[in-house]
Short mmCIF file of C-alpha atoms in Angstrom, two decimals:
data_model
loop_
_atom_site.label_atom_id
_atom_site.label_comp_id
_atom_site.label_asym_id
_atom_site.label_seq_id
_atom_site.Cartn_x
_atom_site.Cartn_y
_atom_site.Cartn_z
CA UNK D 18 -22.36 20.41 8.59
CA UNK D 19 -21.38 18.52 5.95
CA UNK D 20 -20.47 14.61 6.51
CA UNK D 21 -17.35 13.26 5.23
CA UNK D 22 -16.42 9.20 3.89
CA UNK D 23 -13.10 10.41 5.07
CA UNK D 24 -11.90 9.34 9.27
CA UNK D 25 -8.47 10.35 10.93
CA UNK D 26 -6.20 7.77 11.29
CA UNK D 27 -5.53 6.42 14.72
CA UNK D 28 -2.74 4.81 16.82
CA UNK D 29 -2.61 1.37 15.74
CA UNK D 30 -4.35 2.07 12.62
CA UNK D 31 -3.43 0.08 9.69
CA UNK D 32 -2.22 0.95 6.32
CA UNK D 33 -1.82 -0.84 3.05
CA UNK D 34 0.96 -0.45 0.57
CA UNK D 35 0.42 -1.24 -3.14
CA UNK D 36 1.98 -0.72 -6.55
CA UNK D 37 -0.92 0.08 -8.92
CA UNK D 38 1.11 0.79 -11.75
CA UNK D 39 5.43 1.14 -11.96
CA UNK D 40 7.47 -1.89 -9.71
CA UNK D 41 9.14 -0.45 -6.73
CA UNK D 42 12.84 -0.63 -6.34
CA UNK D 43 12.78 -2.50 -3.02
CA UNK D 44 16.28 -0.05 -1.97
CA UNK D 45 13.14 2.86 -2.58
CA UNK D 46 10.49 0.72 -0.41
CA UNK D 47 12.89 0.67 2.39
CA UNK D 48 12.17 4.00 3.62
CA UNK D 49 9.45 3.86 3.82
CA UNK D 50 8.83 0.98 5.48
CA UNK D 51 11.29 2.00 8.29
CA UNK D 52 9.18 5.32 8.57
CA UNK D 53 5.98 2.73 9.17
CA UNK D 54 7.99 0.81 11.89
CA UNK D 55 8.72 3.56 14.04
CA UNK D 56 5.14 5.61 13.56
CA UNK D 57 2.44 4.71 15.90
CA UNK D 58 0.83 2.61 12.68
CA UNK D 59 1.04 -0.95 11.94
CA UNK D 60 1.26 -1.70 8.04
CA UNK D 61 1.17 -4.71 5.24
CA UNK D 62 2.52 -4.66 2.24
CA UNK D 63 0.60 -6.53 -0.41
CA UNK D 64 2.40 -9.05 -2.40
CA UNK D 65 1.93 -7.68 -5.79
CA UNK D 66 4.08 -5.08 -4.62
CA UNK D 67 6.89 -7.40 -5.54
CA UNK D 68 6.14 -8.47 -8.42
CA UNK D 69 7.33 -7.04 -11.56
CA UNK D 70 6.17 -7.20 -15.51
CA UNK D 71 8.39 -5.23 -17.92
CA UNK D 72 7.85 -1.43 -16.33
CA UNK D 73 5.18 -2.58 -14.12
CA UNK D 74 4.29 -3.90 -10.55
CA UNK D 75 2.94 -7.76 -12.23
CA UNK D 76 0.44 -7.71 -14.77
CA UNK D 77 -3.13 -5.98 -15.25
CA UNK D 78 -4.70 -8.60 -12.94
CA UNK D 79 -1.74 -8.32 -10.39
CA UNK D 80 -2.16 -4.50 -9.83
CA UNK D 81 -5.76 -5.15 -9.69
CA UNK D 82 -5.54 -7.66 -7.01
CA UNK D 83 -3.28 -5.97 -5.01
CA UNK D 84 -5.72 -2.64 -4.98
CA UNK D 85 -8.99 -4.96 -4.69
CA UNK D 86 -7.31 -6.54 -1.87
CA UNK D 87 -6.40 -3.81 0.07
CA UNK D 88 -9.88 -2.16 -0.25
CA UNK D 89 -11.72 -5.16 0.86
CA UNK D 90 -9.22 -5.89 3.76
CA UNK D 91 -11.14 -4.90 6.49
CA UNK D 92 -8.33 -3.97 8.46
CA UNK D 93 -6.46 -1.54 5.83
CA UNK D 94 -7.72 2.36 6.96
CA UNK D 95 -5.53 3.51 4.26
CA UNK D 96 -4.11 3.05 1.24
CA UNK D 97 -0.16 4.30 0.33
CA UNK D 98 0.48 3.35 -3.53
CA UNK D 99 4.08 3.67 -4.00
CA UNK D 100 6.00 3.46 -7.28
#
């Protein structure tokens, strides 16, 4: 069969939030977040998420910090971009 980059996500599992382009209204994080604490996943939340430049989550390098970051965390098994 064919082979797949792609693996399920397990209990305990971890998942990274970022903002790669728009800030986040932190009132719209919140659910999402909440949704995280009660699933069987543990989750971090990069700091850039917070940030905000005119429309966007912190400037060019900020957004591409926070997605460098999470791909080279070795922890993060997936990535949620929110906006």
């Amino acid at each position: 069969g064919m082979s797949t980059p792609f693996h399920k996500l397990n209990p305990g599992d971890k998942i990274g939030i970022i903002a790669p382009a728009g800030w986040v209204d932190s009132a719209k994080l919140e659910p999402i977040i909440d949704y995280l604490r009660k699933s069987d996943f543990t989750f971090k939340v990069f700091d850039q998420v917070h940030k905000r430049e005119g429309r966007f989550a912190g400037s060019d390098s900020d957004r591409l910090d926070g997605l460098h970051n999470a791909f080279i965390d070795g922890e993060i098994k997936a990535i949620i971009c929110v906006r």
